[in-house]
Tab-separated table of C-alpha atoms in Angstrom:
chain	number	residue	atom	x	y	z
A	10	UNK	CA	-0.091	-0.082	0.194
A	11	UNK	CA	1.524	3.219	-0.799
A	12	UNK	CA	1.717	6.080	2.108
A	13	UNK	CA	2.768	9.870	1.467
A	14	UNK	CA	3.101	11.735	4.838
A	15	UNK	CA	3.716	15.703	4.327
A	16	UNK	CA	5.174	17.181	7.430
A	17	UNK	CA	6.942	20.757	7.937
A	18	UNK	CA	4.118	22.906	7.704
A	19	UNK	CA	3.611	25.957	9.762
A	20	UNK	CA	2.893	29.380	10.048
A	21	UNK	CA	5.817	31.956	8.940
A	22	UNK	CA	6.421	35.286	8.453
A	23	UNK	CA	6.126	36.668	4.396
A	24	UNK	CA	10.013	36.529	3.197
A	25	UNK	CA	10.756	33.319	5.331
A	26	UNK	CA	11.857	29.923	4.815
A	27	UNK	CA	10.535	26.784	5.185
A	28	UNK	CA	11.228	22.889	4.375
A	29	UNK	CA	8.231	20.825	4.111
A	30	UNK	CA	8.840	16.923	3.886
A	31	UNK	CA	7.397	13.565	2.248
A	32	UNK	CA	7.963	10.100	3.926
A	33	UNK	CA	6.842	7.353	1.520
A	34	UNK	CA	6.378	4.151	1.814
A	35	UNK	CA	4.918	1.281	-0.404
A	36	UNK	CA	6.720	3.459	-3.595
A	37	UNK	CA	10.454	4.193	-3.939
A	38	UNK	CA	10.578	8.015	-4.484
A	39	UNK	CA	13.793	7.992	-6.527
A	40	UNK	CA	12.201	5.204	-9.236
A	41	UNK	CA	9.047	7.683	-9.777
A	42	UNK	CA	8.164	10.778	-10.884
A	43	UNK	CA	7.031	12.993	-7.429
A	44	UNK	CA	5.182	16.095	-7.668
A	45	UNK	CA	4.174	18.657	-5.078
A	46	UNK	CA	0.942	20.273	-5.533
A	47	UNK	CA	-0.970	23.351	-3.350
A	48	UNK	CA	-4.522	24.071	-2.684
A	49	UNK	CA	-6.104	27.330	-2.055
A	50	UNK	CA	-9.954	28.075	-1.303
A	51	UNK	CA	-9.682	30.965	-3.434
A	52	UNK	CA	-7.447	29.412	-6.594
A	53	UNK	CA	-8.026	25.930	-6.212
A	54	UNK	CA	-5.392	23.148	-6.889
A	55	UNK	CA	-2.384	24.375	-8.487
A	56	UNK	CA	0.481	22.033	-9.253
A	57	UNK	CA	3.884	23.237	-7.640
A	58	UNK	CA	6.769	21.227	-9.021
A	59	UNK	CA	7.608	18.112	-9.791
A	60	UNK	CA	10.943	15.479	-10.026
A	61	UNK	CA	11.050	12.624	-12.780
A	62	UNK	CA	13.115	9.816	-11.602
A	63	UNK	CA	16.578	10.791	-13.606
A	64	UNK	CA	16.259	13.710	-11.515
A	65	UNK	CA	14.762	16.110	-13.874
A	66	UNK	CA	12.693	19.161	-12.017
A	67	UNK	CA	10.341	21.533	-13.516
A	68	UNK	CA	8.387	24.192	-11.460
A	69	UNK	CA	5.316	26.302	-11.862
A	70	UNK	CA	6.155	29.863	-13.425
A	71	UNK	CA	5.379	31.471	-9.696
A	72	UNK	CA	7.523	29.667	-7.695
A	73	UNK	CA	10.448	29.429	-9.975
A	74	UNK	CA	13.452	30.630	-8.455
A	75	UNK	CA	12.000	30.711	-4.875
A	76	UNK	CA	11.123	26.697	-4.572
A	77	UNK	CA	13.066	23.921	-4.829
A	78	UNK	CA	11.885	20.249	-5.039
A	79	UNK	CA	14.787	17.302	-3.764
A	80	UNK	CA	14.818	13.809	-3.092
A	81	UNK	CA	16.846	11.544	-0.467
A	82	UNK	CA	16.945	8.605	-2.041
A	83	UNK	CA	18.390	6.975	1.341
A	84	UNK	CA	15.516	7.779	3.678
A	85	UNK	CA	12.777	7.573	0.674
A	86	UNK	CA	11.834	11.248	1.477
A	87	UNK	CA	10.829	14.190	-0.952
A	88	UNK	CA	11.405	17.536	0.506
A	89	UNK	CA	10.350	20.969	-0.843
A	90	UNK	CA	12.502	24.140	-0.037
A	91	UNK	CA	10.458	27.264	0.125
A	92	UNK	CA	12.463	30.379	0.199
A	93	UNK	CA	11.400	34.250	-0.064
A	94	UNK	CA	7.719	33.302	1.314
A	95	UNK	CA	4.887	35.279	-0.236
A	96	UNK	CA	1.230	35.762	1.228
A	97	UNK	CA	0.107	34.169	-1.632
A	98	UNK	CA	1.949	30.986	-1.128
A	99	UNK	CA	-0.344	30.141	1.918
A	100	UNK	CA	-2.157	26.823	1.003
A	101	UNK	CA	-2.655	23.055	1.843
A	102	UNK	CA	1.015	21.462	0.372
A	103	UNK	CA	0.058	17.724	-1.007
A	104	UNK	CA	2.825	14.993	-1.701
A	105	UNK	CA	1.413	12.835	-4.862
A	106	UNK	CA	3.067	10.312	-6.517
A	107	UNK	CA	2.875	11.063	-10.388
A	108	UNK	CA	1.858	7.948	-12.595
A	109	UNK	CA	3.485	7.888	-15.858
A	110	UNK	CA	2.355	5.716	-18.742
A	111	UNK	CA	2.645	6.369	-22.735
A	112	UNK	CA	3.297	9.856	-22.296
A	113	UNK	CA	0.492	10.480	-20.079
A	114	UNK	CA	0.892	11.413	-15.870
A	115	UNK	CA	-1.445	11.871	-13.106
A	116	UNK	CA	-1.571	12.084	-9.338
A	117	UNK	CA	-2.148	8.709	-8.316
A	118	UNK	CA	-1.405	8.613	-4.660
A	119	UNK	CA	-1.780	11.416	-2.766
A	120	UNK	CA	-0.456	12.461	1.250
A	121	UNK	CA	-2.849	14.129	3.365
A	122	UNK	CA	-1.522	17.910	2.795
A	123	UNK	CA	-0.001	20.281	5.578
A	124	UNK	CA	-0.647	23.553	5.583
A	125	UNK	CA	1.608	26.435	5.091
A	126	UNK	CA	0.564	30.130	6.387
A	127	UNK	CA	2.744	33.125	5.335
A	128	UNK	CA	1.627	35.786	7.439
A	129	UNK	CA	3.105	38.593	9.394
J	20	UNK	CA	-0.448	28.923	-19.255
J	21	UNK	CA	-3.307	26.418	-20.449
J	22	UNK	CA	-6.608	27.505	-18.808
J	23	UNK	CA	-8.937	24.426	-17.783
J	24	UNK	CA	-12.773	26.116	-17.326
J	25	UNK	CA	-15.171	23.569	-15.941
J	26	UNK	CA	-19.058	24.026	-15.967
J	27	UNK	CA	-21.057	23.838	-14.091
J	28	UNK	CA	-19.238	25.211	-10.897
J	29	UNK	CA	-22.133	23.579	-9.049
J	30	UNK	CA	-25.128	21.138	-9.715
J	31	UNK	CA	-27.646	19.892	-7.707
J	32	UNK	CA	-28.629	15.963	-8.257
J	33	UNK	CA	-30.337	13.118	-6.545
J	34	UNK	CA	-29.135	9.770	-6.094
J	35	UNK	CA	-29.687	7.809	-9.478
J	36	UNK	CA	-29.645	10.763	-11.375
J	37	UNK	CA	-27.377	10.854	-14.209
J	38	UNK	CA	-24.371	13.907	-14.181
J	39	UNK	CA	-22.582	15.055	-16.581
J	40	UNK	CA	-19.517	17.453	-16.021
J	41	UNK	CA	-17.779	19.375	-18.541
J	42	UNK	CA	-14.042	20.917	-19.268
J	43	UNK	CA	-12.792	23.203	-21.559
J	44	UNK	CA	-9.577	23.428	-22.235
J	45	UNK	CA	-7.923	27.158	-23.673
J	46	UNK	CA	-6.411	25.371	-26.063
J	47	UNK	CA	-6.030	21.511	-27.469
J	48	UNK	CA	-4.351	19.311	-25.092
J	49	UNK	CA	-5.014	15.869	-27.272
J	50	UNK	CA	-6.621	13.468	-24.642
J	51	UNK	CA	-3.770	14.617	-21.548
J	52	UNK	CA	-6.733	15.023	-19.264
J	53	UNK	CA	-7.204	13.679	-15.755
J	54	UNK	CA	-10.874	13.947	-13.680
J	55	UNK	CA	-10.349	13.880	-9.631
J	56	UNK	CA	-13.006	13.657	-6.830
J	57	UNK	CA	-12.519	15.323	-3.499
J	58	UNK	CA	-14.552	15.337	-0.074
J	59	UNK	CA	-13.947	17.941	2.640
J	60	UNK	CA	-10.948	17.627	4.102
J	61	UNK	CA	-9.447	15.076	2.088
J	62	UNK	CA	-6.690	14.838	-0.766
J	63	UNK	CA	-8.050	14.495	-4.297
J	64	UNK	CA	-8.326	11.000	-5.708
J	65	UNK	CA	-8.146	10.430	-8.765
J	66	UNK	CA	-10.855	8.840	-10.588
J	67	UNK	CA	-9.918	8.779	-14.818
J	68	UNK	CA	-6.751	9.374	-16.696
J	69	UNK	CA	-5.714	10.184	-20.457
J	70	UNK	CA	-9.397	11.234	-20.810
J	71	UNK	CA	-11.362	7.845	-20.770
J	72	UNK	CA	-9.291	5.298	-18.878
J	73	UNK	CA	-10.759	4.338	-15.558
J	74	UNK	CA	-8.512	4.403	-12.701
J	75	UNK	CA	-8.388	1.233	-10.958
J	76	UNK	CA	-10.526	0.473	-7.910
J	77	UNK	CA	-13.123	3.590	-8.954
J	78	UNK	CA	-16.477	2.115	-9.609
J	79	UNK	CA	-17.434	1.537	-13.218
J	80	UNK	CA	-20.249	3.809	-12.868
J	81	UNK	CA	-17.818	6.853	-13.963
J	82	UNK	CA	-16.359	7.637	-17.115
J	83	UNK	CA	-14.494	10.564	-18.996
J	84	UNK	CA	-14.670	10.847	-22.827
J	85	UNK	CA	-13.676	13.814	-24.978
J	86	UNK	CA	-10.629	15.098	-26.582
J	87	UNK	CA	-8.711	18.077	-28.011
J	88	UNK	CA	-9.992	20.763	-25.911
J	89	UNK	CA	-13.644	19.478	-24.840
J	90	UNK	CA	-14.055	17.102	-22.046
J	91	UNK	CA	-17.086	15.419	-20.405
J	92	UNK	CA	-17.140	13.200	-17.042
J	93	UNK	CA	-20.410	11.209	-16.275
J	94	UNK	CA	-21.722	9.860	-13.469
J	95	UNK	CA	-24.255	7.237	-14.911
J	96	UNK	CA	-26.123	6.488	-11.617
J	97	UNK	CA	-25.207	8.718	-8.894
J	98	UNK	CA	-24.576	7.298	-5.184
J	99	UNK	CA	-24.584	8.614	-1.639
J	100	UNK	CA	-20.738	8.465	-1.641
J	101	UNK	CA	-20.636	10.594	-5.181
J	102	UNK	CA	-21.344	13.849	-3.121
J	103	UNK	CA	-17.801	15.536	-3.433
J	104	UNK	CA	-16.042	18.161	-5.865
J	105	UNK	CA	-15.012	16.773	-8.988
J	106	UNK	CA	-11.883	18.250	-10.703
J	107	UNK	CA	-10.081	18.278	-14.293
J	108	UNK	CA	-6.403	18.698	-14.861
J	109	UNK	CA	-4.144	18.831	-17.873
J	110	UNK	CA	-0.729	17.551	-18.469
J	111	UNK	CA	0.007	18.363	-22.014
J	112	UNK	CA	2.014	21.576	-21.214
J	113	UNK	CA	2.862	21.853	-17.706
J	114	UNK	CA	-0.161	20.713	-15.432
J	115	UNK	CA	-3.244	22.695	-14.761
J	116	UNK	CA	-6.492	21.984	-12.832
J	117	UNK	CA	-10.077	23.312	-13.336
J	118	UNK	CA	-11.762	25.207	-10.706
J	119	UNK	CA	-13.943	22.297	-9.726
J	120	UNK	CA	-17.779	21.294	-9.765
J	121	UNK	CA	-19.334	20.697	-6.799
J	122	UNK	CA	-21.866	17.841	-6.737
J	123	UNK	CA	-24.591	18.163	-3.988
J	124	UNK	CA	-27.576	16.923	-2.990
J	125	UNK	CA	-31.003	18.063	-4.439
């Protein structure tokens, strides 16, 4: 059974930094595409970042240069380093395994989410 | 950016009803379209991938169709556990979600 559990959320001031972690079981992070997706009441669901099994990384435009996705293969964990945080980064952040096949990809396993609140 | 527009934003239906939700992309996305169901306080759940492929374990009353810019999610006979919010998501260029369609009890 695939399980993903996010940690690291909390209240942070604008301009601050936060590191989210996702601990995986039942799936090998290094062998899979893994993503971060966030959700706000106002903007709904928004894909944030993805890391491919070959280590390639991609980001949505609004976080480029501020966020960094990475993985710890020895601990089977996914991370999201978030710097220069803004109020609009306030959201529930989900870790998601990204299934792939025949050129398609989709978020087939999700964690329970961790809330990040950026406010002074 | 590819914009995804769902309609309606909400609908009221009864158990046993046939429910149809549409999703339109701002440009052609072939069949790079996925559908998710989300219940309050829970993470989204994948229902359909690549426009028409049923995810393992998802009841067959759910189906998806479409290609290019216009897509449909159909629930053939609405069940009590199907009251939720549904999202479409494209994976053709980057990844973007629709704004959601809330299915409520009439």
